[in-house]
Coordinates of C-alpha atoms in Angstrom, one line a residue:
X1493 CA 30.0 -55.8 -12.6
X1494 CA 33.7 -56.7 -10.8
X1495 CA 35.5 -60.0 -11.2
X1496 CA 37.6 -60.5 -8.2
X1497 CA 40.5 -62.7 -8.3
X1498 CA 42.3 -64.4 -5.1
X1499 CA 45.3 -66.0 -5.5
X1500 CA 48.5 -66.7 -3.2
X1501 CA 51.6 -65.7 -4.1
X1502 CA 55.5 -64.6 -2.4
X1503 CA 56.1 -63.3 -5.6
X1504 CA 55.3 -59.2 -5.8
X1505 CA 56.6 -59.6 -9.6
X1506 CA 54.3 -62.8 -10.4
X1507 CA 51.1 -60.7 -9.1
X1508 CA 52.0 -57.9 -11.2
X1509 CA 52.4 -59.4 -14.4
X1510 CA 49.4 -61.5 -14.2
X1511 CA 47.7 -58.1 -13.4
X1512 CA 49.7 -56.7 -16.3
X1513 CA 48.6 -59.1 -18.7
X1514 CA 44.8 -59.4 -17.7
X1515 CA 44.8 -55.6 -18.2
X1516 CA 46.8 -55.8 -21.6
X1517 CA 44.9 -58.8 -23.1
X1518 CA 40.9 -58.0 -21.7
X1519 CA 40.8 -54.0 -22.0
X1520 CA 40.2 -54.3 -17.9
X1521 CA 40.9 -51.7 -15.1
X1522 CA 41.9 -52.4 -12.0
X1523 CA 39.7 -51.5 -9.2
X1524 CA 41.0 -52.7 -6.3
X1525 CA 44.5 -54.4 -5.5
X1526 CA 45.3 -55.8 -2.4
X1527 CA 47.2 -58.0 -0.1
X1528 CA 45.0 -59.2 3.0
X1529 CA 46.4 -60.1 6.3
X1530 CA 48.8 -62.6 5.2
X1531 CA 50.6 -60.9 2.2
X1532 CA 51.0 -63.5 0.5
X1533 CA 46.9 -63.4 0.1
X1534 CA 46.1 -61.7 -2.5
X1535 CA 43.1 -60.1 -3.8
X1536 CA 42.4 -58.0 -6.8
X1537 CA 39.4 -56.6 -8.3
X1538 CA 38.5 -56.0 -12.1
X1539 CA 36.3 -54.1 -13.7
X1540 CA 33.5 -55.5 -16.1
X1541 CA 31.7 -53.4 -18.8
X1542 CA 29.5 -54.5 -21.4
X1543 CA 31.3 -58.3 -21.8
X1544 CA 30.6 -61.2 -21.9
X1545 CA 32.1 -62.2 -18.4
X1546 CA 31.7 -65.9 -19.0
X1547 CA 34.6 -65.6 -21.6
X1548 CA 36.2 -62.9 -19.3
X1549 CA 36.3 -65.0 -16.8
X1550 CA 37.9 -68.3 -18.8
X1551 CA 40.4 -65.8 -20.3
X1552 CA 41.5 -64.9 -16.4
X1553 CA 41.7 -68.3 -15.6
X1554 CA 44.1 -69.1 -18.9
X1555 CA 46.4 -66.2 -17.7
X1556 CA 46.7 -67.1 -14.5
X1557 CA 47.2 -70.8 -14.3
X1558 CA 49.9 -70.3 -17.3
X1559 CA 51.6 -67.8 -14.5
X1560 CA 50.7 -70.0 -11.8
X1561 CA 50.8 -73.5 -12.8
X1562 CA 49.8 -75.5 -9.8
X1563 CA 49.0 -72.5 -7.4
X1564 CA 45.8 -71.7 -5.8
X1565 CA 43.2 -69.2 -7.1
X1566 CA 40.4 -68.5 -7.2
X1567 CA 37.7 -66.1 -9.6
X1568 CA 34.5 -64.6 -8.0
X1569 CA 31.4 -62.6 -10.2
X1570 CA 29.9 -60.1 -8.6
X1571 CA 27.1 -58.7 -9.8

């Protein structure tokens, strides 16, 4: 199962230590990480092995709107 996380950002720095701390804090790889057309788009992709993804998934969005504050994101399940 992947989590996919989009968020907008200018800051290179910013993306990487949400992505630092997501992967520090929840025990997650990184499948995919990438900048769409516009680079401030981002999209990155986590993956989800045998946990619960509800409280995976509240535990991304307390990391990132710490980082973020008032930015836009936005946290996808895939199953």
């Amino acid at each position: 199962m992947n989590i996919t996380l989009y968020l907008v950002s200018f800051s290179d720095e910013l993306v990487s230590r949400i992505v630092a701390a997501i992967e520090r804090d929840l025990k997650l790889k990184v499948k995919n990480f990438r900048s769409a057309v516009v680079p401030e788009f981002r999209r990155i992709v986590f993956e989800v092995t045998d946990t619960d993804v509800n409280y995976v998934r509240r535990r991304i969005e307390e990391i990132v709107s710490k980082e973020l504050g008032d930015s836009w994101y936005k946290i996808e399940v895939e199953v």
